Short mmCIF file of C-alpha atoms and ligand atoms in Angstrom, two decimals:
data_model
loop_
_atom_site.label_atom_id
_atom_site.label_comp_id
_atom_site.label_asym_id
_atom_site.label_seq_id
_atom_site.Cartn_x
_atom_site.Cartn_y
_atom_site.Cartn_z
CA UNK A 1 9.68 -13.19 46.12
CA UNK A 2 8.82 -16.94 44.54
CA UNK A 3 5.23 -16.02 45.00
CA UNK A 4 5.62 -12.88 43.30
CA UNK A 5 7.74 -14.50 40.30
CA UNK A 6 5.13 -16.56 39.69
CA UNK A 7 2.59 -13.83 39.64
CA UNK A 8 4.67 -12.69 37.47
CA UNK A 9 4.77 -15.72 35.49
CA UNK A 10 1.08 -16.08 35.60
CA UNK A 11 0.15 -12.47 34.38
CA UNK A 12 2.52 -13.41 31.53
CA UNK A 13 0.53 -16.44 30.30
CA UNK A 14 -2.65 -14.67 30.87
CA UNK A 15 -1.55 -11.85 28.16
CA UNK A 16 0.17 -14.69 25.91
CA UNK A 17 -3.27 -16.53 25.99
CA UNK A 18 -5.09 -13.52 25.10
CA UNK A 19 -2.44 -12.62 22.42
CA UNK A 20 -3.21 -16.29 21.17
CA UNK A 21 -7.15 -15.83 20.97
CA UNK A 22 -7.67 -12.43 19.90
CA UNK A 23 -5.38 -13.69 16.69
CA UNK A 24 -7.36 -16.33 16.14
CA UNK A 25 -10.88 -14.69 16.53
CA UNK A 26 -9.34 -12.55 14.07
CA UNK A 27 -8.22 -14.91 11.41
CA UNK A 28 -11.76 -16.49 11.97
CA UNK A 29 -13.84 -13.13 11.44
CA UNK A 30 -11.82 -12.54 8.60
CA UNK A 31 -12.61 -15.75 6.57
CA UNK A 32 -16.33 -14.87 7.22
CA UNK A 33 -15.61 -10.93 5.91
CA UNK A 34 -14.31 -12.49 2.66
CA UNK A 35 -18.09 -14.08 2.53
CA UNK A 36 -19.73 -11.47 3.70
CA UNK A 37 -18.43 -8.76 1.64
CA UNK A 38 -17.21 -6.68 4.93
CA UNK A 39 -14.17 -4.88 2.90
CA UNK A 40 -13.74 -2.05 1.07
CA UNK A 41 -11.37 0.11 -0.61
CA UNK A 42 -11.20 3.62 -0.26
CA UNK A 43 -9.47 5.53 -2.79
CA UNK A 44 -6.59 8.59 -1.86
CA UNK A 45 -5.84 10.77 -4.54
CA UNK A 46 -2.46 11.24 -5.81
CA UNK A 47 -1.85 14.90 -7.61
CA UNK A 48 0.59 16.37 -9.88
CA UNK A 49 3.12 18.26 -7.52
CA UNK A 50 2.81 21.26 -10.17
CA UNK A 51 -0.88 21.53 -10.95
CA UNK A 52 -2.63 19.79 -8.04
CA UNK A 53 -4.71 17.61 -10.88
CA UNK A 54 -5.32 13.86 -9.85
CA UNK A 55 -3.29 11.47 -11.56
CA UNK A 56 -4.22 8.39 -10.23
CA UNK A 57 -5.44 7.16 -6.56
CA UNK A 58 -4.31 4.54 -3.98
CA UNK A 59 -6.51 1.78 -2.90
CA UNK A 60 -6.42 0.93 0.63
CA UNK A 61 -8.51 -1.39 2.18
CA UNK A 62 -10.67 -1.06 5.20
CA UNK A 63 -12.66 -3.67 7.04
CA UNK A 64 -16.29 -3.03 8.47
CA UNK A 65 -16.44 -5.23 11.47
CA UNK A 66 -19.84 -6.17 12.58
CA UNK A 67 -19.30 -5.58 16.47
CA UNK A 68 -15.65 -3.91 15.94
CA UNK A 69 -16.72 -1.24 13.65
CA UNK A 70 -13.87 -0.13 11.06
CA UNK A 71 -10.22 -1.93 11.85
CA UNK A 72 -7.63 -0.54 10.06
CA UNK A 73 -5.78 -2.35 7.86
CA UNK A 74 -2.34 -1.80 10.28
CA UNK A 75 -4.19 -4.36 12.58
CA UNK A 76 -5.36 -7.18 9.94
CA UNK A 77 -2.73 -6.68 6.98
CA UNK A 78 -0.35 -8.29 9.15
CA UNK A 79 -2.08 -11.30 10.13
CA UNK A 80 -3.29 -11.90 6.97
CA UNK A 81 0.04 -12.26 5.85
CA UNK A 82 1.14 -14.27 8.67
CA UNK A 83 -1.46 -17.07 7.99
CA UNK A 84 -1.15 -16.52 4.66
CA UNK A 85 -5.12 -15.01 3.94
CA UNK A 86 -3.36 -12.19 2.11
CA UNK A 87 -3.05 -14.02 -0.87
CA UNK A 88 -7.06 -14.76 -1.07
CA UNK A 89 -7.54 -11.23 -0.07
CA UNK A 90 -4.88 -9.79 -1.97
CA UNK A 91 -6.90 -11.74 -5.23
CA UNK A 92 -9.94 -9.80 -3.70
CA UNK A 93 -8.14 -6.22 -3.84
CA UNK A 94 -6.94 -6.88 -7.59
CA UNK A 95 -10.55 -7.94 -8.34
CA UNK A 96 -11.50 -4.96 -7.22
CA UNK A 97 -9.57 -2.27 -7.90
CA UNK A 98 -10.60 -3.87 -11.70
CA UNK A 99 -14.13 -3.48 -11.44
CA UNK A 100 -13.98 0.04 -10.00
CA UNK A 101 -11.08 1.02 -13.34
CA UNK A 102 -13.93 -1.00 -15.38
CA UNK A 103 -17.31 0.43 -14.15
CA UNK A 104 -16.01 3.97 -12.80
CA UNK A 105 -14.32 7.27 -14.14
CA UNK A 106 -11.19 6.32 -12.28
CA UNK A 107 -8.59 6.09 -14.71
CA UNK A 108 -5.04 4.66 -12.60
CA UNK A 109 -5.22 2.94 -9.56
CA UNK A 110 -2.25 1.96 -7.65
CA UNK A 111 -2.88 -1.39 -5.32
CA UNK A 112 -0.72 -2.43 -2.11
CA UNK A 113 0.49 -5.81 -3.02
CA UNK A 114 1.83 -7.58 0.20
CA UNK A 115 5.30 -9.35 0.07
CA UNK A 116 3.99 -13.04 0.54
CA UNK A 117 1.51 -12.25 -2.14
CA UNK A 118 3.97 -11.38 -4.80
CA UNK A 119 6.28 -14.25 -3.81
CA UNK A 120 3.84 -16.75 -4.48
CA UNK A 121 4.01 -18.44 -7.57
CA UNK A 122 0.61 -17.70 -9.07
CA UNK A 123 0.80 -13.94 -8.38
CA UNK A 124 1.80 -13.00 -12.22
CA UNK A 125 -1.04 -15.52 -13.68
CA UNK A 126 -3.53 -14.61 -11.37
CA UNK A 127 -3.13 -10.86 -11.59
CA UNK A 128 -2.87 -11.14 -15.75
CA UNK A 129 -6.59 -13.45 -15.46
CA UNK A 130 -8.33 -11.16 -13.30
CA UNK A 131 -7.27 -8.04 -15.52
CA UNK A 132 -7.71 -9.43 -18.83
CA UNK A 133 -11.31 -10.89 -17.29
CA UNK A 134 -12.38 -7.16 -16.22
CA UNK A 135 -10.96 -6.03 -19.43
CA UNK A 136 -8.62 -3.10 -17.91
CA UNK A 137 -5.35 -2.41 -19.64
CA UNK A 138 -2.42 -3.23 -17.34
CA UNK A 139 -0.92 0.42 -17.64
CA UNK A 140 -3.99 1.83 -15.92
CA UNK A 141 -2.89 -0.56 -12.54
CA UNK A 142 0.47 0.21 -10.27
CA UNK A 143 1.43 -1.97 -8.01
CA UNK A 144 3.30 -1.06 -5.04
CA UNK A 145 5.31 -3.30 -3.55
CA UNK A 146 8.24 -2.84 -0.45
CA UNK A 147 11.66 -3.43 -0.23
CA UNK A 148 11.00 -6.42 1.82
CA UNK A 149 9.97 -8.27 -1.27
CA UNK A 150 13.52 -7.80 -3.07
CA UNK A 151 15.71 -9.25 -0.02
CA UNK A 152 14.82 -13.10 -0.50
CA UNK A 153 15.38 -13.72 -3.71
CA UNK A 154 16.15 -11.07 -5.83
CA UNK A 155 16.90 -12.91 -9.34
CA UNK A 156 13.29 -14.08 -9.07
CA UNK A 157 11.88 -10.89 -8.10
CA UNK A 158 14.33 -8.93 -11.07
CA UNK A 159 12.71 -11.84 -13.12
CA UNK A 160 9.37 -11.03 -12.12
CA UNK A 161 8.94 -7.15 -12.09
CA UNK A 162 10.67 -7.38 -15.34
CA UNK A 163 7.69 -9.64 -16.71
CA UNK A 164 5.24 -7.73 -15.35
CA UNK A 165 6.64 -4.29 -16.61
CA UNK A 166 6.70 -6.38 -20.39
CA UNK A 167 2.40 -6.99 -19.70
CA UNK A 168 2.36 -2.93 -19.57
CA UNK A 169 1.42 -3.05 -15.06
CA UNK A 170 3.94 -0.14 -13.37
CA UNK A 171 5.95 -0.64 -10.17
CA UNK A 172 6.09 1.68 -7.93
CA UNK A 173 8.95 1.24 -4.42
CA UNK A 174 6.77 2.12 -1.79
CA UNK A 175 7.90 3.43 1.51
CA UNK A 176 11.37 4.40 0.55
CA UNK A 177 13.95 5.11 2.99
CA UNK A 178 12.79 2.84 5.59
CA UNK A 179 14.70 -0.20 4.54
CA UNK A 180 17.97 -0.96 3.94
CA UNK A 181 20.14 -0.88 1.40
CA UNK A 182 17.79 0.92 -0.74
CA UNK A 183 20.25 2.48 -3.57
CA UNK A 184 21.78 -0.59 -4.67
CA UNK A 185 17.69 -2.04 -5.35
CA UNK A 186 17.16 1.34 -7.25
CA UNK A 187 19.51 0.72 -9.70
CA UNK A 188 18.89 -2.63 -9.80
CA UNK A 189 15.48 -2.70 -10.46
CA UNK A 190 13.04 -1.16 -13.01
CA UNK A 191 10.81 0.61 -10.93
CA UNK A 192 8.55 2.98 -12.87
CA UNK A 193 7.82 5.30 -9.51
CA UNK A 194 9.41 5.59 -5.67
CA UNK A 195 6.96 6.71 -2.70
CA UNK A 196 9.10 8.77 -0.51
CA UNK A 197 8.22 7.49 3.02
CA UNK A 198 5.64 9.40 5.03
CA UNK A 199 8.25 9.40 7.69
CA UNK A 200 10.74 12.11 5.90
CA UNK A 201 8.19 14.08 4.13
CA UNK A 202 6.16 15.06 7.47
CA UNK A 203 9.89 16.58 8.66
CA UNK A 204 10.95 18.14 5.78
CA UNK A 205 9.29 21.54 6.17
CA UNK A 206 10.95 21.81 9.73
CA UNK A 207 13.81 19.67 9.99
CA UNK A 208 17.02 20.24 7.67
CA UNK A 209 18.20 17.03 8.18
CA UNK A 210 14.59 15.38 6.71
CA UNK A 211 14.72 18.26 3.85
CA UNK A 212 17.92 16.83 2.71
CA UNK A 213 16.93 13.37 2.77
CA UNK A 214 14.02 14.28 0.37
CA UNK A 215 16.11 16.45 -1.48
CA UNK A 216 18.75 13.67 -2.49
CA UNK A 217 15.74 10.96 -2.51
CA UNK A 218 14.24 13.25 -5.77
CA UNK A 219 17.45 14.02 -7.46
CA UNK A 220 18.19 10.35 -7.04
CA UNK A 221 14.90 9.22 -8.48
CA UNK A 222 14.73 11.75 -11.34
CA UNK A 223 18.34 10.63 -12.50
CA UNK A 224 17.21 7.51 -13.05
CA UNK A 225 14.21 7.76 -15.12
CA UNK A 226 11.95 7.19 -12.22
CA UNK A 227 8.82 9.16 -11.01
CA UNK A 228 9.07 10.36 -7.18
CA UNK A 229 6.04 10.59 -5.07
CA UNK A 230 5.95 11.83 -1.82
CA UNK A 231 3.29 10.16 1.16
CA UNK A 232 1.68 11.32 3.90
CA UNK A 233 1.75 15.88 2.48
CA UNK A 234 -0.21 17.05 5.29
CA UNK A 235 0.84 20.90 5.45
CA UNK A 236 0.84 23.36 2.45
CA UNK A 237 4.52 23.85 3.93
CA UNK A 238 5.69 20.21 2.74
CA UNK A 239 3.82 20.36 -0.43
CA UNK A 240 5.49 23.67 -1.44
CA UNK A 241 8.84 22.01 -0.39
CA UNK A 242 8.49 19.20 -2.27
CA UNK A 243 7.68 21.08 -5.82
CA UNK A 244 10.32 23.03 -5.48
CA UNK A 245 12.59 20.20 -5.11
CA UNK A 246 11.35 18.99 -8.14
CA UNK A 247 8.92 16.19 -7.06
CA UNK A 248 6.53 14.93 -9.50
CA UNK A 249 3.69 13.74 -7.60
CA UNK A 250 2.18 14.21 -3.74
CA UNK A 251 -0.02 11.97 -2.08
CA UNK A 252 -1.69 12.91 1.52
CA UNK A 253 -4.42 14.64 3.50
CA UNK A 254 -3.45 18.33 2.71
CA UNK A 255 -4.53 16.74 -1.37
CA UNK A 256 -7.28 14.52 0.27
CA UNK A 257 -8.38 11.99 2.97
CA UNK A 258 -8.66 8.16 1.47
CA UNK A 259 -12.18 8.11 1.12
CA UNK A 260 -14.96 5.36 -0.08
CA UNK A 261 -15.48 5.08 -3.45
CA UNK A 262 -18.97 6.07 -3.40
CA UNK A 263 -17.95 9.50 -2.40
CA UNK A 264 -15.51 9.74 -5.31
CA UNK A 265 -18.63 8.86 -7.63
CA UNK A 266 -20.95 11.39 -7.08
CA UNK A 267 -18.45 14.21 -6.90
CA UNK A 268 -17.31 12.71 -10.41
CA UNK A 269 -20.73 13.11 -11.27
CA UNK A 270 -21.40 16.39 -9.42
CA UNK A 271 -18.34 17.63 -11.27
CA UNK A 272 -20.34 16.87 -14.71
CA UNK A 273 -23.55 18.29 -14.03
CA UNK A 274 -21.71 21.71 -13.08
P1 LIG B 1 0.92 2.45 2.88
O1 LIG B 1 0.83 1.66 1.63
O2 LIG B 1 2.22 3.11 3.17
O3 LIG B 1 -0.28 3.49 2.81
C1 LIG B 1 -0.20 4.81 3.27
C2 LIG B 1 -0.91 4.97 4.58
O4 LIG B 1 -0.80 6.33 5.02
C3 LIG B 1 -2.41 4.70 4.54
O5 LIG B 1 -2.78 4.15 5.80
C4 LIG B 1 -3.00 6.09 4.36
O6 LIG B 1 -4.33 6.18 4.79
C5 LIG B 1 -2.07 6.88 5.24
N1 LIG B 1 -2.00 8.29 4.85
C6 LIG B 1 -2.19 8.85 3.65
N2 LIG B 1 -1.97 10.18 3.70
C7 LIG B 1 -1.65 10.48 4.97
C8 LIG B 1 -1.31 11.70 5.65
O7 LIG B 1 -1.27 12.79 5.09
N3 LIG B 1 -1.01 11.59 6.99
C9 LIG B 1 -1.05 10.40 7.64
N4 LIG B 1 -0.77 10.40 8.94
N5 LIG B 1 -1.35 9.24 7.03
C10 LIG B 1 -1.65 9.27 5.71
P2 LIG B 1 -3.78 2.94 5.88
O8 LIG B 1 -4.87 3.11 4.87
O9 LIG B 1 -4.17 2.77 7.31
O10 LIG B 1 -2.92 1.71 5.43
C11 LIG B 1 -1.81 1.30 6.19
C12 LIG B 1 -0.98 0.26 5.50
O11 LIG B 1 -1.73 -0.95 5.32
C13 LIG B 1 -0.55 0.67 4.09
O12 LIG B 1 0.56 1.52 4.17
C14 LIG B 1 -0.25 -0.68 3.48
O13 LIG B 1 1.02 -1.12 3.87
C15 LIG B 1 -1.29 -1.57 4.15
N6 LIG B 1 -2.43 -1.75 3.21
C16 LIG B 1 -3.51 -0.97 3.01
N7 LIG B 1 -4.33 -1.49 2.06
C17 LIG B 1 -3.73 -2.62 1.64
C18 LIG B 1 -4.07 -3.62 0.67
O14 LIG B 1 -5.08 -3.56 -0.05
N8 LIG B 1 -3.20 -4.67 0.53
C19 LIG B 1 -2.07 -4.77 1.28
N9 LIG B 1 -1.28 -5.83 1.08
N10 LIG B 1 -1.72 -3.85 2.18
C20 LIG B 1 -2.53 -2.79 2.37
CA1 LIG B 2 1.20 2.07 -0.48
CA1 LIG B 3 3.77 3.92 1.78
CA1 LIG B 4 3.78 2.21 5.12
#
């Protein structure tokens, strides 16, 4: 039994160590991406829930990986943020997103901003330099930020999204309805959008439970003065759903996959030469 505790022990520190490097080979592959211009974005559409026409489009990023191939940003997000990289990379996304509004058809982009990255003091300065430096109006970038942000200090952050809001930038409340105490930061503050949660919408065509939630999430929204867009519309099901509830705008693979920019471009330019 001692022998087999310690085994036990042992396996335990094996995986810790492992944990420990694969972290840190991580952290210092992604200092050298940065460099080596290894990200992308890839744009999703988001549509009109009544017409189907593109409104605007999501930028998520994506790392190539010279031996890992493409990690997803579920895997690197996170430790970016815990060694605090996201705000370098975060800078790189806003760069970005500006050159593609500045050199592409694209006309709204909505960028992930993480919660250490809009915390940290120079977020508002930095953001306003890059943009003015690309020349892109502030109303053509949305910035989507999480609950999470709100929960530490919510005078500053009031303070803040109210500043931001005055340079013409729109907010949206992403993932909505996984948090907590998410009605009292609705009324609170002056979001311009909410993203209904990928989580209810892909149960709302089947469960009645998940079709209520949506349902209330929309009237909710809509009564006050905010535009509600639904994540993650995979069947024609949802989508239909979701109009009919009254939803203004759908984002997900049934409207189209996030794909590289590139792609976007020539079917842009396909799209003219028709
Ligand atoms: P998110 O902001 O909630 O983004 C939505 C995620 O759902 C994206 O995953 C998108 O590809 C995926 N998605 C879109 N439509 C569908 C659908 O119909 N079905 C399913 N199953 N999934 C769908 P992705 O691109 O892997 O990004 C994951 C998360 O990583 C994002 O969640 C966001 O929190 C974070 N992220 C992505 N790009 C950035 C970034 O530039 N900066 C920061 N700070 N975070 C980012
Ligand atoms: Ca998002
Ligand atoms: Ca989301
Ligand atoms: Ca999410």
């Amino acid at each position: 039994a001692k022998n087999s505790g310690r085994n036990t022990f042992e396996v335990f520190r094996a995986g810790m160590n492992e944990l420990i490097e694969k972290r840190r080979a991580l952290e210092v592959d992604m200092d050298a991406a940065l460099l080596n211009g290894e990200y992308e974005l890839f744009l999703q559409p988001r549509v009109l829930a009544r017409t189907a026409e593109i409104t605007s489009y999501e930028a998520l990023i994506r790392w190539h990986h010279p031996e890992r191939g493409l990690v997803s940003p579920v895997d690197f997000i996170p430790v970016a943020e815990a060694s605090g990289r996201i705000i370098a990379l975060g800078e790189w996304v806003i760069r970005e997103a500006c050159r593609v509004l500045a050199e592409t058809e694209v006309e709204r982009l909505s960028i992930n901003v993480s919660p250490l990255q809009f915390r940290h003091g120079d977020f508002h300065q930095r953001l306003s330099e890059i943009v003015l430096e690309a020349g892109v109006a502030p109303d053509r970038l949305e910035l989507e930020i999480t609950e999470s942000v709100l929960i530490d200090d919510d005078q500053r952050a009031l303070m803040l999204l109210t500043a931001l809001k005055e340079d013409g930038f729109t907010i949206a409340l992403d993932d909505f309805g996984t948090g907590y105490s998410s009605l009292s930061y609705l009324s609170r503050f002056p979001f311009d959008a909410i993203k209904i949660d990928r989580g209810f919408v892909s149960n709302c065509g089947e469960e009645e439970s998940a079709a209520a939630i949506v349902h209330a999430i929309i009237h909710l929204g809509t009564s006050l003065g905010m535009r509600v867009v639904a994540e993650g519309v995979e069947t024609f099901e949802q989508a239909l759903f979701l109009s009919r509830s009254g939803c203004d705008e759908m984002q997900g693979y049934l409207l189209g996959k996030p794909q590289p920019i590139s792609c976007l471009a020539t079917s842009v330019s396909e799209a003219v030469a028709a």
